[in-house]
PDB file of C-alpha atoms in Angstrom:
ATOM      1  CA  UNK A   1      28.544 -43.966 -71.604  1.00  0.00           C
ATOM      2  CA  UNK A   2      30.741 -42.855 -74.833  1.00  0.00           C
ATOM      3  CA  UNK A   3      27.176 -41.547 -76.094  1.00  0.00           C
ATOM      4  CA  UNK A   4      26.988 -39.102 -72.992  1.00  0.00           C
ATOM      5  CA  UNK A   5      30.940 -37.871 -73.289  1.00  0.00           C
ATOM      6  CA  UNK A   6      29.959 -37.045 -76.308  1.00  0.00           C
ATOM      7  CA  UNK A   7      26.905 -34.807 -75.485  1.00  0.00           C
ATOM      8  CA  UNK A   8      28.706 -33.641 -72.896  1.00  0.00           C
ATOM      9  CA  UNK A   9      31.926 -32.433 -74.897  1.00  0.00           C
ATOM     10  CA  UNK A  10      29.252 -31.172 -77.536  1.00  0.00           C
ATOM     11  CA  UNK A  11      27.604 -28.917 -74.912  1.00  0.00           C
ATOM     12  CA  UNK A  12      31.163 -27.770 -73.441  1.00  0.00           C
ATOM     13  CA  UNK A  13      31.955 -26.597 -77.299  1.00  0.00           C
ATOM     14  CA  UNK A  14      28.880 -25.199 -78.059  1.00  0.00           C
ATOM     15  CA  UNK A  15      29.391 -23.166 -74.779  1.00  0.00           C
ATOM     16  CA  UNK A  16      33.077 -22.290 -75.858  1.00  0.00           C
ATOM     17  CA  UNK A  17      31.882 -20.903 -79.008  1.00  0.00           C
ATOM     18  CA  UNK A  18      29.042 -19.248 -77.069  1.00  0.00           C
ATOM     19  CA  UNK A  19      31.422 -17.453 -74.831  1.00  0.00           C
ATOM     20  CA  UNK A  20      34.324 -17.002 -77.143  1.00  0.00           C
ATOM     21  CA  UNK A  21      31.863 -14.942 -79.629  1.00  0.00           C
ATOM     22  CA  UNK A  22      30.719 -12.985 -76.214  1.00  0.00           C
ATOM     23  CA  UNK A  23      34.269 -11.455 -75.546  1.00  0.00           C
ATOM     24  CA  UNK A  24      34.751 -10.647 -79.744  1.00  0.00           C
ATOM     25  CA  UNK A  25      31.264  -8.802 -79.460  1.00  0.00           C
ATOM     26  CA  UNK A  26      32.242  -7.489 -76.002  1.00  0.00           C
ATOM     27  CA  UNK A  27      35.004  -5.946 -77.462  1.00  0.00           C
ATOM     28  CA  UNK A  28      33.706  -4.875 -80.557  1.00  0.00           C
ATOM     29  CA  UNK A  29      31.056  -3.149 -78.834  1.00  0.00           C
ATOM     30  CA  UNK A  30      34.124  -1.564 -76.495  1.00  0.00           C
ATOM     31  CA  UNK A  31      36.042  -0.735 -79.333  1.00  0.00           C
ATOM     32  CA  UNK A  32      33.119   1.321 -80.919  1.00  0.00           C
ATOM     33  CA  UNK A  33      31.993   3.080 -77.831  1.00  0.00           C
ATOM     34  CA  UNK A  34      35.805   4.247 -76.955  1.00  0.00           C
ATOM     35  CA  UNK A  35      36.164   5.431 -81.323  1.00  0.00           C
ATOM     36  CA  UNK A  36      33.224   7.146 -80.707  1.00  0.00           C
ATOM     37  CA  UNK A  37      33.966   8.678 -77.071  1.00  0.00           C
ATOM     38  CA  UNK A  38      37.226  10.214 -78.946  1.00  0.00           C
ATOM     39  CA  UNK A  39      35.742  11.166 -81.517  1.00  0.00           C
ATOM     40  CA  UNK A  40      33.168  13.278 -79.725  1.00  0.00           C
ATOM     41  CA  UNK A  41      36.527  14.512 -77.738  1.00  0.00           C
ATOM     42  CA  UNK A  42      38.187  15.177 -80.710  1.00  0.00           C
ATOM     43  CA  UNK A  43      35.113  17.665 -82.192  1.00  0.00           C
ATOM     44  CA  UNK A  44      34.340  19.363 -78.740  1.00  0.00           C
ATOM     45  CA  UNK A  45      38.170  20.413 -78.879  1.00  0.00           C
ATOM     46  CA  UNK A  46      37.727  21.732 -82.257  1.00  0.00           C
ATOM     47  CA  UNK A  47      34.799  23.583 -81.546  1.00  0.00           C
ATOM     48  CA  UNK A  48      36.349  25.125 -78.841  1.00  0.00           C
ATOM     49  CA  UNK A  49      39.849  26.191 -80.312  1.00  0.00           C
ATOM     50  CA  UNK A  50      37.275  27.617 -83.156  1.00  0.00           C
ATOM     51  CA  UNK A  51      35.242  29.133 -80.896  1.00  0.00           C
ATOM     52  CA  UNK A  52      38.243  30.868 -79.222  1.00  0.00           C
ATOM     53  CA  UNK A  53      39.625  31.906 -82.729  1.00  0.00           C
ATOM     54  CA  UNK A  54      36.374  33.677 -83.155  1.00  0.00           C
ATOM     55  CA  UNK A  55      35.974  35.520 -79.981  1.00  0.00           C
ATOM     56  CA  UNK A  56      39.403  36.938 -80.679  1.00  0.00           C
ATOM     57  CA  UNK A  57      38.352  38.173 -83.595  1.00  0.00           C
ATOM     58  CA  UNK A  58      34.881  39.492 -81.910  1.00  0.00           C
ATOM     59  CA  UNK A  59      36.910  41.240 -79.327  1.00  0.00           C
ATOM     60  CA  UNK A  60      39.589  42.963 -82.029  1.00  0.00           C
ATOM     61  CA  UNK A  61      36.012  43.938 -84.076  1.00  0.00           C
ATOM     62  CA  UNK A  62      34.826  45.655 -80.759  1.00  0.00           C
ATOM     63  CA  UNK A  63      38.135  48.039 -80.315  1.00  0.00           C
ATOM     64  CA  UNK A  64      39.407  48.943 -84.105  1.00  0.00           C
ATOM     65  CA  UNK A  65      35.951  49.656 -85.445  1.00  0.00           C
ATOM     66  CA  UNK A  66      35.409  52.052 -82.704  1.00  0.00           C
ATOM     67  CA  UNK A  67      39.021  53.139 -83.251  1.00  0.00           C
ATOM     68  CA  UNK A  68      38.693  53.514 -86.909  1.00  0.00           C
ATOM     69  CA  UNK A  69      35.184  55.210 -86.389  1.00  0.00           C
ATOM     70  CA  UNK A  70      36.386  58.174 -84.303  1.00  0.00           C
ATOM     71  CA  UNK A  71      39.370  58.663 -86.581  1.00  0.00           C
ATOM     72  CA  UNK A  72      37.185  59.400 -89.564  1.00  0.00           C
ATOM     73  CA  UNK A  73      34.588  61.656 -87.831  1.00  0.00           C
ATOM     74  CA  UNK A  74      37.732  63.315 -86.077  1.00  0.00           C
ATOM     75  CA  UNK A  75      39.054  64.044 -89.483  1.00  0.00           C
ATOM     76  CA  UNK A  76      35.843  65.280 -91.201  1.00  0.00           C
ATOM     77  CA  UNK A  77      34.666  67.312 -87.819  1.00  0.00           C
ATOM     78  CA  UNK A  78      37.895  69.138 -87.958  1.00  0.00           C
ATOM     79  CA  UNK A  79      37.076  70.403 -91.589  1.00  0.00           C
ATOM     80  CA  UNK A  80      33.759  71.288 -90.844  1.00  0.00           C
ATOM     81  CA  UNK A  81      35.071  73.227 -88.328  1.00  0.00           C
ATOM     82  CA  UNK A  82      37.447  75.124 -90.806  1.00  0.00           C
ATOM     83  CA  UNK A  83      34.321  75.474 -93.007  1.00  0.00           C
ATOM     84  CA  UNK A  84      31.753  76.598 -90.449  1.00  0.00           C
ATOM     85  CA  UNK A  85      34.015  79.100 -89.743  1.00  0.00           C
ATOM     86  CA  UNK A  86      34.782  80.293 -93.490  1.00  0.00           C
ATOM     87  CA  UNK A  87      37.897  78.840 -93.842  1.00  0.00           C
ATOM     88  CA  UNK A  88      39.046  76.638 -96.516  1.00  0.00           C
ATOM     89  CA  UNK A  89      40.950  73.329 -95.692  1.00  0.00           C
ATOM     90  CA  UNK A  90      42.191  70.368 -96.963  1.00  0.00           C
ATOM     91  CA  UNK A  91      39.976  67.266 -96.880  1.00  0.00           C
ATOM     92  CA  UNK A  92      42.586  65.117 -95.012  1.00  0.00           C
ATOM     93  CA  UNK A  93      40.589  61.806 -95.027  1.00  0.00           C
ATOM     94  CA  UNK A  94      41.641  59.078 -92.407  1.00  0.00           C
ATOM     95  CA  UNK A  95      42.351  56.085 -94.208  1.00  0.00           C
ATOM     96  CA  UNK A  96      42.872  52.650 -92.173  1.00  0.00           C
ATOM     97  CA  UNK A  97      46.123  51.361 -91.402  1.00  0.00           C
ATOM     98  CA  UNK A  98      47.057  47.965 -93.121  1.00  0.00           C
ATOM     99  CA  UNK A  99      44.621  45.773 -94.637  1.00  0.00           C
ATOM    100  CA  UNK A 100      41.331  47.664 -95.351  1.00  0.00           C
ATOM    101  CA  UNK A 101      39.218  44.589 -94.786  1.00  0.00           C
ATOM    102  CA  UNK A 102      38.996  43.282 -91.123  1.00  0.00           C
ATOM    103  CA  UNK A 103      40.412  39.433 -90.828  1.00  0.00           C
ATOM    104  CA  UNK A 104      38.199  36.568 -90.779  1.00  0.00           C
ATOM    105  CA  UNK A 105      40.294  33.445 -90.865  1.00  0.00           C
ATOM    106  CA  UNK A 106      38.741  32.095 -87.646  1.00  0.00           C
ATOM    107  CA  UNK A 107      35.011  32.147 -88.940  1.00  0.00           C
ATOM    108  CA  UNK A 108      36.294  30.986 -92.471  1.00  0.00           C
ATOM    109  CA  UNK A 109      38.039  28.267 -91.270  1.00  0.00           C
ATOM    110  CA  UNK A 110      34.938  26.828 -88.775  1.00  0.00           C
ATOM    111  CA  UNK A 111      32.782  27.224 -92.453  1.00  0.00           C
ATOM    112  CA  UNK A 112      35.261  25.508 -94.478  1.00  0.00           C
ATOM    113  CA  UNK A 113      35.803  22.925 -92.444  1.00  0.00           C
ATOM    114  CA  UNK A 114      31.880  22.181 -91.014  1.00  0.00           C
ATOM    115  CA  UNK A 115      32.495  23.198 -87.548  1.00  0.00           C
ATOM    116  CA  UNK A 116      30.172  26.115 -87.661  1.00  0.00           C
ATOM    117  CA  UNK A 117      27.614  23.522 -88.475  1.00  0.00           C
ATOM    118  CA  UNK A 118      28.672  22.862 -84.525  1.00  0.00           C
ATOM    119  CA  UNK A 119      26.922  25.727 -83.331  1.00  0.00           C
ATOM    120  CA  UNK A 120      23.164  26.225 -81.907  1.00  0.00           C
ATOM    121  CA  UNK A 121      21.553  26.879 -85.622  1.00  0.00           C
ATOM    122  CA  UNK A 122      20.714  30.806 -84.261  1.00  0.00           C
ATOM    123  CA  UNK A 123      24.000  31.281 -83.164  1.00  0.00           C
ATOM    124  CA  UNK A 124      25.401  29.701 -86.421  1.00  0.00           C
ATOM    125  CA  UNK A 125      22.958  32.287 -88.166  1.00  0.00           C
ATOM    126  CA  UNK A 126      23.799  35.737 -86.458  1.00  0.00           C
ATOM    127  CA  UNK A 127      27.359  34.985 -86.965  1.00  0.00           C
ATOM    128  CA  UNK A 128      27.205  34.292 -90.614  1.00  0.00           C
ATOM    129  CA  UNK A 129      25.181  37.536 -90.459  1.00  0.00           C
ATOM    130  CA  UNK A 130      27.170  39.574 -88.736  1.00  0.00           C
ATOM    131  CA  UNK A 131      30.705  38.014 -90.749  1.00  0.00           C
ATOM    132  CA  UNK A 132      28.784  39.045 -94.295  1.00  0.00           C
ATOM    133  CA  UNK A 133      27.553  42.532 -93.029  1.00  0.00           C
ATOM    134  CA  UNK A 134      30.911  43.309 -91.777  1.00  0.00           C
ATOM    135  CA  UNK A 135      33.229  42.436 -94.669  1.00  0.00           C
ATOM    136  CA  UNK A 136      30.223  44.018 -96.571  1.00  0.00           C
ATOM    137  CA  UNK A 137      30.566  47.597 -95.416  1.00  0.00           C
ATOM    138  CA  UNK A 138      34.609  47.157 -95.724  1.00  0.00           C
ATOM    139  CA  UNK A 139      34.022  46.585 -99.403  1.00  0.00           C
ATOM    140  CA  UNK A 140      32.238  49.863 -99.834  1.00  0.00           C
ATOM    141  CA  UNK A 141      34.751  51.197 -97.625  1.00  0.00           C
ATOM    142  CA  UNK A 142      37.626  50.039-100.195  1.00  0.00           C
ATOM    143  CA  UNK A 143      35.516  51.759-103.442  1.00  0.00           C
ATOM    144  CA  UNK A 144      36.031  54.954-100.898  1.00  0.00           C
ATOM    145  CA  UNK A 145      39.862  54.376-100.602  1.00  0.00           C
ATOM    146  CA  UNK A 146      40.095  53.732-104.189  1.00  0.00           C
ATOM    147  CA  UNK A 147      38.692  57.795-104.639  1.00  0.00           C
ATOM    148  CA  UNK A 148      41.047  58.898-101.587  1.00  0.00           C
ATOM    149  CA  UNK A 149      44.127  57.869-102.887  1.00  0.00           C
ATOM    150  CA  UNK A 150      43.444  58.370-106.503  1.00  0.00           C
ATOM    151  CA  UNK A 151      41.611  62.011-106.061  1.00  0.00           C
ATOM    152  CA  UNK A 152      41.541  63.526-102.712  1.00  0.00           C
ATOM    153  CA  UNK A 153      45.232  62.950-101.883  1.00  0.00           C
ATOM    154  CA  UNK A 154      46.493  64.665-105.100  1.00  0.00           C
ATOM    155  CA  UNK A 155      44.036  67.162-104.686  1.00  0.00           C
ATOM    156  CA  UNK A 156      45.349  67.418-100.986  1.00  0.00           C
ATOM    157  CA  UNK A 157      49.203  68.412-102.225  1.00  0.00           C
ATOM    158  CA  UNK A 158      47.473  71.255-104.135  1.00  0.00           C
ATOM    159  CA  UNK A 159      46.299  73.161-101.054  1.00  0.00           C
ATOM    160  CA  UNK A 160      42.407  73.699 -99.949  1.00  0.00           C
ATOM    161  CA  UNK A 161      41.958  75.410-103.563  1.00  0.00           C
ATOM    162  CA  UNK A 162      41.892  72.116-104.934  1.00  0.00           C
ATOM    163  CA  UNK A 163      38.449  70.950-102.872  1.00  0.00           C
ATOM    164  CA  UNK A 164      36.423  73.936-104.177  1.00  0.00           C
ATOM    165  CA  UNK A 165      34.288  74.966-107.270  1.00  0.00           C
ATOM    166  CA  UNK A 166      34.487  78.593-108.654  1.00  0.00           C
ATOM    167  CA  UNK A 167      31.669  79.889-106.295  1.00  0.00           C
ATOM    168  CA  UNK A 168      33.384  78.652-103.453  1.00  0.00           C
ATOM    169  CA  UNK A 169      31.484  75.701-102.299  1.00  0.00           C
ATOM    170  CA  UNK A 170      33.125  72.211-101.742  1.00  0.00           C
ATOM    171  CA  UNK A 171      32.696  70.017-104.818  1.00  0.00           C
ATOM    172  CA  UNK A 172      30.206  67.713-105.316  1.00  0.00           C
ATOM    173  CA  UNK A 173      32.775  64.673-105.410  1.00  0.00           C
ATOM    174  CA  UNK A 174      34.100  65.465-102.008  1.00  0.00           C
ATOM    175  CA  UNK A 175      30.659  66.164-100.269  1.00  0.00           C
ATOM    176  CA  UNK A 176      29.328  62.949-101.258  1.00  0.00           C
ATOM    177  CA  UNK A 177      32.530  61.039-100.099  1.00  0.00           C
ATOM    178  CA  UNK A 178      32.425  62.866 -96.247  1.00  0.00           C
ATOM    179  CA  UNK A 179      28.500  61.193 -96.624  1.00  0.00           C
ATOM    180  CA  UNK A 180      29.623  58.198 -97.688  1.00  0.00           C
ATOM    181  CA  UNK A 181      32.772  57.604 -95.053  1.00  0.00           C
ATOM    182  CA  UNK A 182      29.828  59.085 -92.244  1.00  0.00           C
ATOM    183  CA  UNK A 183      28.041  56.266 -93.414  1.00  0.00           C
ATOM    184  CA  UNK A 184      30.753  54.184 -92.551  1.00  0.00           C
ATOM    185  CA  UNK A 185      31.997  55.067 -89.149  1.00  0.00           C
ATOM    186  CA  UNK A 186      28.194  54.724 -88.353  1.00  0.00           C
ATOM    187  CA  UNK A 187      28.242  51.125 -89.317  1.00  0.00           C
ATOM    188  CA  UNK A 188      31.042  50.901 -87.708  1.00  0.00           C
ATOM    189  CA  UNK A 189      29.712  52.173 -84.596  1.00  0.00           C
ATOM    190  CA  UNK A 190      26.939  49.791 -84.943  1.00  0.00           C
ATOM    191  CA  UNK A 191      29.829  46.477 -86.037  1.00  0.00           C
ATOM    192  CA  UNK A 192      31.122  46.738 -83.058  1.00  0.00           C
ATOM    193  CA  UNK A 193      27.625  46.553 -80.534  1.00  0.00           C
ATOM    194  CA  UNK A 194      27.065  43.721 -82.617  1.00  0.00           C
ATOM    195  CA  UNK A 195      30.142  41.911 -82.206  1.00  0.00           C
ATOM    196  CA  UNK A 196      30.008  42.394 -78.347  1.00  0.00           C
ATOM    197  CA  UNK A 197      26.599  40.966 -78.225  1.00  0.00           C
ATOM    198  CA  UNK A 198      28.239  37.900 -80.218  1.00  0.00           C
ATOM    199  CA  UNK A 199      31.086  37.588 -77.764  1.00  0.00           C
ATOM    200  CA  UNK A 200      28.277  37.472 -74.869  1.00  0.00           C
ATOM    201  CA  UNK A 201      26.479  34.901 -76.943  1.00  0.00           C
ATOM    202  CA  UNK A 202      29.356  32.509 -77.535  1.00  0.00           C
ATOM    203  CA  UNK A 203      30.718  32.817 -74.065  1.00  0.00           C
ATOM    204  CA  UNK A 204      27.501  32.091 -71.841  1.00  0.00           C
ATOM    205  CA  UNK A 205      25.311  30.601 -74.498  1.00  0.00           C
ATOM    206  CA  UNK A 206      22.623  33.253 -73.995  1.00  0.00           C
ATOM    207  CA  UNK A 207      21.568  35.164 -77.381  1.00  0.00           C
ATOM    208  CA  UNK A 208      20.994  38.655 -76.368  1.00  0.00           C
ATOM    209  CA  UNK A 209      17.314  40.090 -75.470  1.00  0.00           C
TER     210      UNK A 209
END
């Protein structure tokens, strides 16, 4: 009789145990699934407040570097006019308000911190692209600001003399700046296509055909 109590509380703890180490690994299991539930909440909400610091900076991209484009051809097809018609003129270059480089503290901040590595890998590509390219073409834009204010403005406060040789004919300095800024207003032109085919991409997820 004692010999069966005793099996019989032996089977009762072994079953305690049994159960007891159930409910730790139920809610160790529970504990890991709900850590990693908020964690995956916690990345999809930086992803998108990065993503929407981006498309900000898509849509400003769009509007200033079509702004900034037409201001310099503006300014260089109103002295070609002047020349065409055998007048001399100042070259009054447009120069761009503020900061010459375009701000990209949304884009650096999803690099630095890995959350670009959030992004479909082609997305992730055409914006690192397009980021490089743009800041790019604002660098050579700043070697041309450098001549502006260091040449063409003083030459500008000596009157339309100033931007011709002896024979008449704009210098060689100035011609191949009005190339160069062409250059830029073209890339420009082009920036700003290519940042509202980004925008389309990040919004529906569709890379453009």
């Amino acid at each position: 009789m004692i010999e069966k109590m005793q099996r019989g509380f032996g089977t009762f703890g072994a079953r305690r145990i049994v159960a007891e180490l159930l409910v730790v690994f139920v809610g160790v299991t529970a504990a890991f699934i709900v850590e990693g539930f908020r964690s995956d909440l916690a990345e999809r909400q930086q992803l998108r407040r990065t993503s929407e610091g981006i498309l900000i900076e898509l849509e400003r991209y769009q509007i200033k570097a079509l702004e900034h484009a037409d201001s310099i051809q503006t300014r260089i097809d109103r002295w070609q006019a002047h020349d065409r018609a055998g007048r001399k003129a100042v070259l009054d270059f447009y120069r761009i308000p503020g900061a010459p480089s375009p701000p990209s503290a949304a884009w650096d901040a999803a690099v630095s911190t890995g959350v670009a590595s959030m992004f479909e890998p082609e997305l992730r590509l055409a914006l690192g692209y397009f980021y490089s390219e743009f800041l790019g073409i604002h660098q050579n834009y700043i070697r041309s600001l450098e001549f502006i204010e260091q040449v063409a403005l003083p030459a500008v406060q000596r009157g339309p003399q100033a931007f011709y040789d002896t024979t008449g004919q704009l210098r060689p300095e100035f011609k191949a700046r009005i190339s160069l800024l062409l250059e830029f207003s073209e890339d420009l032109r082009q920036a700003s296509v290519q940042a509202g085919e980004l925008e389309a991409w990040l919004r529906t997820g569709k890379p453009p055909e």
